[in-house]
Coordinates of C-alpha atoms in Angstrom, one line a residue:
M18 CA -2.2 18.1 -12.6
K19 CA 0.8 20.4 -12.7
A20 CA -1.3 23.3 -11.4
V21 CA -1.7 21.4 -8.1
L22 CA 0.6 22.6 -5.3
R23 CA 4.1 21.3 -5.5
A24 CA 6.0 20.6 -2.3
S25 CA 9.0 22.8 -1.7
R26 CA 10.6 20.1 0.5
L27 CA 8.0 17.4 0.4
L28 CA 8.8 13.8 1.1
T29 CA 12.5 13.8 2.0
V30 CA 11.5 10.4 3.3
T31 CA 13.4 7.9 1.2
L32 CA 14.0 4.2 0.9
L33 CA 15.8 2.1 3.4
A34 CA 18.2 -0.5 2.0
V35 CA 21.3 -2.3 3.1
A36 CA 24.6 -1.3 1.7
P37 CA 26.3 -1.5 -0.6
V38 CA 24.3 -3.1 -3.5
C39 CA 21.9 -6.0 -4.0
T40 CA 22.4 -8.1 -7.1
A41 CA 19.9 -10.1 -9.1
P42 CA 19.7 -13.7 -7.7
T43 CA 19.3 -16.9 -9.4
T44 CA 15.8 -18.4 -9.8
T45 CA 14.6 -20.7 -7.0
A46 CA 11.2 -21.9 -5.6
V47 CA 10.2 -20.3 -2.3
T48 CA 7.3 -19.9 0.1
P49 CA 6.8 -18.0 3.3
P50 CA 7.3 -19.9 6.6
P51 CA 4.2 -21.8 7.8
V52 CA 2.1 -19.6 10.1
D53 CA 3.1 -20.1 13.7
D54 CA 0.4 -18.7 16.0
S55 CA 2.9 -18.7 18.9
R56 CA 4.7 -15.9 17.1
L57 CA 1.8 -13.5 17.3
P58 CA 2.9 -10.3 19.0
A59 CA 1.4 -9.7 22.5
A60 CA -1.4 -7.3 22.9
G61 CA -0.4 -4.0 24.4
P62 CA -0.1 -0.2 23.8
P63 CA 2.0 0.8 20.8
A64 CA 5.5 1.9 21.7
P65 CA 9.0 1.8 20.1
S66 CA 10.9 -1.4 20.8
R67 CA 13.9 0.7 21.7
P68 CA 14.5 4.4 22.6
T69 CA 14.5 6.6 19.5
A70 CA 15.4 10.1 18.6
Q71 CA 14.5 12.3 15.6
H72 CA 17.6 13.0 13.5
D73 CA 16.2 15.0 10.5
D74 CA 13.7 17.7 9.9
C75 CA 10.2 16.7 9.1
A76 CA 8.9 17.0 5.5
V77 CA 7.1 20.2 4.8
A78 CA 5.2 21.7 1.9
S79 CA 4.1 25.2 1.0
A80 CA 0.4 26.0 1.2
S81 CA -1.6 27.0 -1.9
D82 CA -4.0 29.9 -2.0
S83 CA -6.1 28.4 -4.7
I84 CA -6.2 25.1 -6.5
P85 CA -8.0 25.0 -9.9
P86 CA -10.8 22.4 -10.0
A87 CA -9.4 20.8 -13.1
A88 CA -6.2 19.9 -11.2
T89 CA -8.1 18.0 -8.4
S90 CA -11.1 16.5 -10.1
N91 CA -9.2 13.8 -12.1
P92 CA -6.1 12.6 -10.2
G93 CA -4.2 9.5 -11.4
Q94 CA -5.6 7.3 -8.7
L95 CA -9.1 7.8 -9.9
A96 CA -8.5 6.5 -13.4
G97 CA -11.4 4.3 -14.2
V98 CA -13.3 5.1 -11.0
D99 CA -16.8 6.7 -11.5
L100 CA -17.2 8.2 -8.0
S101 CA -20.6 9.6 -8.5
T102 CA -22.1 6.3 -9.5
V103 CA -20.2 4.4 -6.8
W104 CA -21.2 6.9 -4.1
A105 CA -24.9 6.4 -5.0
L106 CA -24.3 2.9 -3.5
T107 CA -21.9 3.6 -0.7
R108 CA -19.3 6.1 0.5
G109 CA -17.8 3.7 3.1
A110 CA -19.6 4.8 6.2
G111 CA -19.1 2.5 9.2
Q112 CA -15.8 1.2 8.0
T113 CA -12.4 1.8 9.6
V114 CA -9.3 1.6 7.4
A115 CA -6.0 1.4 9.3
V116 CA -3.1 3.1 7.5
I117 CA 0.0 1.4 8.9
D118 CA 2.7 3.7 7.6
T119 CA 4.7 6.7 8.6
G120 CA 1.8 8.1 10.6
V121 CA -1.1 10.2 9.3
A122 CA -1.0 14.0 9.9
R123 CA -4.1 15.8 11.0
H124 CA -5.6 17.6 8.0
R125 CA -8.8 19.4 7.3
R126 CA -9.7 16.9 4.6
L127 CA -9.3 14.0 7.1
P128 CA -12.2 14.7 9.5
H129 CA -12.5 11.1 10.5
L130 CA -8.9 10.5 11.5
V131 CA -8.4 8.5 14.7
P132 CA -5.0 8.1 16.3
G133 CA -4.0 4.4 16.5
G134 CA -0.6 4.5 18.1
D135 CA 3.1 5.1 17.5
Y136 CA 5.9 2.4 17.2
V137 CA 8.5 5.1 16.2
S138 CA 8.2 7.7 18.9
T139 CA 6.0 8.5 21.9
R140 CA 3.2 10.2 20.0
D141 CA -0.2 8.8 19.1
G142 CA 0.1 8.0 15.3
A143 CA -1.7 11.2 14.2
S144 CA 1.5 12.9 13.1
D145 CA 3.6 12.2 10.0
C146 CA 7.2 13.5 9.9
D147 CA 7.9 11.8 6.6
G148 CA 4.7 12.6 4.7
H149 CA 4.0 9.3 3.0
G150 CA 1.3 8.0 5.3
T151 CA -0.7 11.2 4.8
I152 CA -0.7 10.8 1.1
V153 CA -1.8 7.2 1.4
A154 CA -4.6 8.2 3.8
G155 CA -5.8 10.9 1.4
I156 CA -6.2 8.5 -1.5
I157 CA -8.4 6.4 0.7
G158 CA -10.5 8.7 2.7
A159 CA -9.9 12.5 2.1
A160 CA -13.2 14.4 2.3
P161 CA -14.1 17.0 -0.3
D162 CA -13.5 20.6 0.7
A163 CA -16.0 23.3 -0.2
G164 CA -13.2 25.6 -1.4
D165 CA -12.1 23.2 -4.2
T166 CA -14.8 24.0 -6.7
P167 CA -17.1 26.9 -7.5
D168 CA -20.0 24.5 -7.2
A169 CA -19.5 23.2 -3.7
A170 CA -22.7 21.1 -4.0
D171 CA -21.0 19.0 -6.7
S172 CA -18.5 17.2 -4.4
A173 CA -17.5 14.8 -7.1
K174 CA -15.7 17.7 -8.9
S175 CA -13.5 18.5 -5.9
F176 CA -10.5 16.5 -4.7
T177 CA -11.6 13.6 -2.6
G178 CA -10.6 10.2 -1.4
I179 CA -12.4 7.2 -2.9
A180 CA -14.2 6.4 0.4
P181 CA -14.6 9.7 2.1
D182 CA -16.9 8.5 4.9
V183 CA -14.5 5.9 6.3
T184 CA -12.7 6.3 9.5
I185 CA -8.9 6.5 9.1
L186 CA -6.9 4.8 11.9
G187 CA -3.4 6.2 11.7
I188 CA -0.6 4.1 13.1
R189 CA 3.0 5.1 12.8
Q190 CA 5.1 2.0 12.2
S191 CA 8.2 3.4 10.5
S192 CA 10.1 6.6 9.7
N193 CA 13.2 7.8 8.0
K194 CA 13.3 10.8 10.3
F195 CA 14.0 8.8 13.5
R196 CA 16.5 6.2 14.5
A197 CA 17.4 4.2 17.6
V198 CA 19.6 6.1 20.0
D199 CA 22.0 3.2 20.2
E200 CA 22.5 3.4 16.4
P201 CA 23.8 7.0 15.9
V202 CA 25.0 6.4 12.4
G203 CA 21.9 4.6 11.2
S204 CA 18.9 6.1 9.5
G205 CA 15.3 5.1 9.8
F206 CA 13.3 3.0 12.3
G207 CA 10.8 0.2 11.8
D208 CA 11.1 -3.5 10.9
V209 CA 8.9 -6.6 10.3
E210 CA 8.5 -7.0 14.1
T211 CA 7.0 -3.5 14.5
L212 CA 4.9 -4.1 11.4
A213 CA 3.5 -7.3 12.9
A214 CA 2.7 -5.5 16.2
A215 CA 1.0 -2.7 14.3
I216 CA -1.2 -5.2 12.4
R217 CA -2.3 -6.8 15.7
T218 CA -3.0 -3.3 17.2
A219 CA -5.1 -2.3 14.1
A220 CA -7.1 -5.5 14.3
D221 CA -7.7 -5.1 18.0
L222 CA -8.8 -1.5 17.6
G223 CA -11.6 -2.5 15.2
A224 CA -10.1 -1.9 11.7
T225 CA -12.2 -3.6 9.0
V226 CA -9.5 -3.0 6.4
I227 CA -5.7 -2.6 6.8
N228 CA -3.5 -0.9 4.2
I229 CA 0.2 -1.8 4.1
S230 CA 2.3 0.2 1.7
S231 CA 5.8 -0.7 3.0
V232 CA 7.3 -4.0 2.2
A233 CA 10.4 -6.1 2.7
C234 CA 11.9 -7.2 -0.6
L235 CA 14.8 -9.5 -1.1
S236 CA 16.5 -12.1 -3.3
A237 CA 14.7 -15.4 -3.4
D238 CA 17.8 -17.2 -2.2
A239 CA 18.1 -15.0 0.9
D240 CA 16.8 -15.7 4.4
L241 CA 14.0 -13.9 6.1
D242 CA 12.3 -14.6 9.4
D243 CA 9.0 -12.8 9.3
R244 CA 7.0 -15.4 11.2
A245 CA 5.6 -12.8 13.6
L246 CA 4.2 -11.0 10.5
G247 CA 2.6 -14.2 9.2
A248 CA 1.0 -14.8 12.6
A249 CA -0.3 -11.2 12.8
L250 CA -1.8 -11.5 9.3
A251 CA -3.6 -14.8 10.2
Y252 CA -4.9 -13.2 13.4
A253 CA -6.2 -10.2 11.6
V254 CA -7.9 -12.1 8.8
D255 CA -9.1 -15.3 10.5
V256 CA -9.8 -14.0 14.1
K257 CA -10.6 -10.4 13.6
N258 CA -12.3 -10.4 10.2
V259 CA -10.1 -7.8 8.6
V260 CA -9.3 -7.4 4.9
V261 CA -5.5 -6.7 4.5
V262 CA -4.3 -5.0 1.4
T263 CA -0.6 -4.6 0.6
A264 CA 1.6 -3.1 -2.1
A265 CA 3.5 -5.4 -4.6
G266 CA 6.7 -3.4 -4.3
N267 CA 8.9 -1.6 -6.9
V268 CA 12.0 -2.1 -9.0
G269 CA 14.2 0.3 -10.9
G270 CA 16.2 2.2 -8.4
V271 CA 18.8 1.9 -5.6
G272 CA 17.2 0.7 -2.4
Q273 CA 14.2 -1.0 -4.1
C274 CA 13.7 -4.6 -5.1
P275 CA 16.9 -6.2 -6.4
G276 CA 15.4 -7.2 -9.7
Q277 CA 12.2 -8.0 -11.6
N278 CA 10.4 -11.3 -11.6
P279 CA 9.5 -12.8 -15.1
P280 CA 6.3 -11.0 -16.1
D281 CA 5.3 -13.9 -18.4
R282 CA 5.6 -16.8 -16.0
V283 CA 3.3 -17.6 -13.2
G284 CA 4.9 -20.1 -10.9
W285 CA 6.7 -19.8 -7.6
D286 CA 9.5 -21.7 -9.3
D287 CA 10.1 -18.7 -11.5
V288 CA 10.7 -15.9 -8.9
N289 CA 14.0 -14.1 -8.5
V290 CA 12.7 -11.8 -5.8
V291 CA 10.3 -12.3 -2.9
V292 CA 8.3 -9.6 -1.1
S293 CA 6.7 -9.7 2.3
P294 CA 3.9 -9.4 3.4
A295 CA 2.7 -10.0 -0.2
W296 CA 4.0 -13.6 -0.3
Y297 CA 1.5 -14.5 2.4
D298 CA -0.9 -14.8 -0.4
D299 CA -3.7 -16.5 1.5
Y300 CA -4.1 -13.6 3.8
V301 CA -3.4 -10.4 1.8
L302 CA -4.7 -8.8 -1.4
T303 CA -1.5 -7.7 -3.2
V304 CA -1.7 -4.7 -5.6
G305 CA 0.4 -3.9 -8.6
S306 CA 0.4 -0.6 -10.4
V307 CA -0.9 0.4 -13.8
G308 CA -1.2 3.6 -15.7
R309 CA -4.4 5.3 -16.9
D310 CA -4.4 3.1 -20.0
G311 CA -4.4 -0.1 -17.9
A312 CA -0.9 -1.1 -18.9
G313 CA 1.3 -2.3 -16.1
S314 CA 3.7 0.2 -14.7
E315 CA 7.3 -0.7 -15.5
F316 CA 8.3 -0.2 -11.8
S317 CA 5.7 -2.6 -10.4
L318 CA 7.2 -5.9 -9.1
A319 CA 5.6 -8.9 -10.7
G320 CA 5.0 -12.2 -8.9
P321 CA 2.7 -15.1 -8.4
W322 CA 1.2 -13.3 -5.4
V323 CA 0.0 -10.3 -7.3
D324 CA -3.8 -10.3 -7.2
V325 CA -5.0 -7.1 -8.9
A326 CA -3.7 -3.8 -10.1
A327 CA -4.8 -0.1 -9.6
S328 CA -3.6 3.2 -11.0
G329 CA -0.4 4.1 -9.2
E330 CA 0.9 6.9 -11.5
N331 CA 0.4 10.7 -11.5
I332 CA -1.0 10.7 -8.0
V333 CA -2.5 13.8 -6.2
S334 CA -3.1 13.7 -2.5
L335 CA -2.7 15.5 0.8
A336 CA 0.3 17.5 1.7
P337 CA 1.5 16.3 5.1
A338 CA 2.2 19.7 6.7
A339 CA 0.3 22.4 4.9
D340 CA -3.3 21.4 4.8
G341 CA -3.0 21.5 1.0
L342 CA -2.4 19.1 -1.9
V343 CA 0.7 17.7 -3.7
D344 CA 1.2 16.0 -7.0
A345 CA 5.0 15.9 -7.4
M346 CA 8.3 15.2 -5.7
P347 CA 10.6 18.1 -5.0
D348 CA 12.4 17.5 -8.4
G349 CA 9.1 17.9 -10.2
S350 CA 8.6 14.3 -11.1
P351 CA 5.1 12.9 -10.5
L352 CA 4.1 10.9 -7.5
S353 CA 4.0 7.3 -8.6
G354 CA 4.4 3.9 -7.0
T355 CA 2.7 0.7 -5.9
S356 CA 2.3 2.1 -2.4
Y357 CA -0.2 4.5 -4.0
A358 CA -2.0 1.8 -5.9
A359 CA -2.6 -0.2 -2.7
P360 CA -4.8 2.4 -1.0
V361 CA -7.0 2.6 -4.1
V362 CA -7.8 -1.0 -3.4
S363 CA -8.1 -0.6 0.3
A364 CA -10.7 2.1 -0.3
I365 CA -12.6 -0.2 -2.6
A366 CA -12.4 -3.0 0.0
A367 CA -14.0 -0.6 2.5
L368 CA -16.8 0.3 0.1
V369 CA -17.5 -3.4 -0.5
R370 CA -17.6 -4.0 3.2
A371 CA -19.9 -1.1 3.8
R372 CA -22.2 -2.4 1.0
A373 CA -22.0 -6.1 1.9
P374 CA -21.0 -6.4 5.6
E375 CA -21.9 -10.1 5.6
L376 CA -18.9 -10.9 3.3
T377 CA -15.8 -12.5 4.9
P378 CA -12.3 -11.0 4.2
R379 CA -11.6 -13.7 1.6
Q380 CA -15.0 -13.1 0.0
V381 CA -14.2 -9.4 -0.3
M382 CA -10.8 -10.2 -1.8
A383 CA -12.4 -12.7 -4.3
R384 CA -15.1 -10.1 -5.3
I385 CA -12.5 -7.5 -6.0
E386 CA -10.5 -10.0 -8.1
D387 CA -13.5 -11.4 -9.9
T388 CA -14.8 -8.0 -10.9
A389 CA -11.4 -6.6 -12.1
R390 CA -11.0 -5.9 -15.8
H391 CA -9.1 -9.0 -16.7
P392 CA -6.1 -9.0 -19.1
A393 CA -6.9 -10.3 -22.5
D394 CA -4.8 -13.5 -21.8
G395 CA -6.1 -14.0 -18.3
W396 CA -4.3 -13.6 -15.0
N397 CA -0.7 -12.7 -15.1
P398 CA 2.0 -12.0 -12.5
A399 CA 2.3 -8.3 -13.5
V400 CA -1.3 -7.1 -12.9
G401 CA -2.9 -10.2 -11.4
S402 CA -6.6 -10.4 -12.3
G403 CA -6.4 -6.9 -13.8
M404 CA -7.3 -3.3 -13.0
V405 CA -9.9 -3.1 -10.3
D406 CA -13.4 -2.0 -11.0
A407 CA -14.9 -0.1 -8.1
L408 CA -18.4 -0.1 -9.4
G409 CA -18.4 -3.8 -10.2
A410 CA -17.0 -4.6 -6.8
V411 CA -19.6 -2.7 -4.8
S412 CA -22.6 -3.8 -7.0
D413 CA -24.7 -6.8 -6.0
P414 CA -23.6 -10.2 -7.4
A415 CA -26.2 -10.3 -10.2
S416 CA -25.2 -6.8 -11.3
T417 CA -21.6 -7.8 -11.1
A418 CA -22.1 -10.8 -13.4
R419 CA -23.9 -8.6 -16.0
R420 CA -21.1 -6.1 -15.9
R421 CA -18.4 -8.7 -16.2
N422 CA -20.0 -10.0 -19.4
A423 CA -19.9 -6.5 -20.9
V424 CA -16.4 -5.5 -19.7
T425 CA -13.7 -5.3 -22.4
P426 CA -10.5 -7.0 -21.2
M427 CA -7.6 -4.8 -20.2
E428 CA -5.3 -3.7 -22.9
T429 CA -1.8 -5.1 -22.8
A430 CA 0.0 -2.2 -24.2
T431 CA 3.7 -1.8 -23.5
P432 CA 4.0 0.1 -20.2
T433 CA 5.4 3.6 -20.1
P434 CA 8.5 3.7 -17.8
V435 CA 7.8 5.6 -14.6
A436 CA 10.7 5.7 -12.3
E437 CA 10.3 5.6 -8.5
Q438 CA 11.5 8.7 -6.7
M439 CA 14.5 9.5 -4.6
P440 CA 15.9 6.2 -3.4
R441 CA 18.7 6.2 -0.9
S442 CA 20.5 3.5 1.0
T443 CA 21.5 3.0 4.6
A444 CA 22.4 0.3 7.0
V445 CA 19.8 -1.6 9.0
R446 CA 19.8 -4.3 11.6
G447 CA 19.3 -7.9 10.6
A448 CA 19.8 -9.8 7.4
A449 CA 21.5 -8.4 4.3
I450 CA 18.3 -7.7 2.4
C451 CA 17.0 -5.0 0.1
F452 CA 13.8 -3.1 0.7
A453 CA 11.2 -2.4 -2.0
L454 CA 9.6 0.9 -1.3
T455 CA 7.2 3.1 -3.3
A456 CA 7.9 6.7 -4.0
G457 CA 9.1 7.5 -0.4
V458 CA 7.5 4.7 1.6
V459 CA 9.7 3.6 4.4
A460 CA 10.7 -0.1 4.2
V461 CA 10.8 -2.6 7.0
S462 CA 13.9 -4.4 8.1
A463 CA 14.0 -8.2 8.8
A464 CA 15.8 -10.7 10.9
M465 CA 17.3 -13.9 9.6
G466 CA 15.2 -17.0 9.1
R467 CA 14.3 -19.7 6.6
L468 CA 12.6 -19.7 3.3
R469 CA 10.8 -22.9 2.7
R470 CA 10.0 -24.5 -0.7
R471 CA 6.5 -24.2 -2.1
D472 CA 5.6 -26.9 -4.6
D473 CA 2.4 -25.5 -6.0
T474 CA 2.1 -22.7 -8.5
V475 CA -0.5 -20.0 -9.0
P476 CA -2.6 -20.7 -12.1
G477 CA -3.6 -18.2 -14.6
D478 CA -7.1 -16.9 -14.5

């Protein structure tokens, strides 16, 4: 991995959080607000809600003249994924995966990139000043490049996304490099309102899968009005037939989630921290992070809404500004985070939809959960139903049943700590909340509202 190009100034994008510090809350039972269809954002062309201006240089990375095949053939996100066998069934053709993030830069390995719009500036969504969205898109749909390996015909040996034939719909919803012109001391732009609008836009533009790797994370006893987001999720799933995948969120650093939820308890009564959009559990597939050994990543936020897990450690993906690859932060630490586990599952969802287009969004979600490598003790709030199994998910139901009977449950080894990278804090509009971001993903801010009690709990598997 270390032979892969390192960014000289990659991902200066950091985490948005309110100052000064978020403290761990007391335990309380919560639930998202009921979905209110009247809060659905109006249809319309993407645009910033207020005038914005760029206040910092875009992330850049140095190009590499050559990348050894060994460094690109087995990146962390492909742990447990047998691409050659999966691709014999499908490579995702005919599917459109919307990456709602910091934008997606044009890159030679993203030949199927389509601009979807910009809620940060006046561009089209196919630019990425922060770098994060391009990394996410590369995990999903990067195409092999003939220069990666001496044997160009063996595309499985060159760096690639998991579903290289999908169309990537790039939507810029947030950025740390821009801010509203009427907030000259602020940093960053994007909130739950723009996220809701971006979800509607992606659904209206024909996305079959939506990936969300930026989350709002706050104490369970705080207030959050994200009803527009709930309405947009319901619209995408129930009206537009879209599978929505989101990151679970991270803990362990300034600007991330204000604490961890109990990893050994399953009820909504037990949570200390809530995360949106993950807590809209009926509408999203929430992804935690594991390492190559299947053990949960220490930084991955647990919760009753966690559905599955995927490898989110030691990531290799696309450099945002050099047409090359990156595998590390500027300080040399590996790319890791739940925001990089989520696109693994988004890619698998696209493969399932290509293979079985008759399945509804909830049926796709159920298949991915059912075919995961279950923890030995069943579902748990750290990894949900377990590490995803791409081949099991895309196989036919009879084959899936046979594979599940033969699969050894996930190991429950003690996770190796992997810290999130480069958190920072700044002031944002709205409630005093903290934002859980993943190795540079830009968080969303939120306005005040009400958290309602949920009486039911999520059972173990």
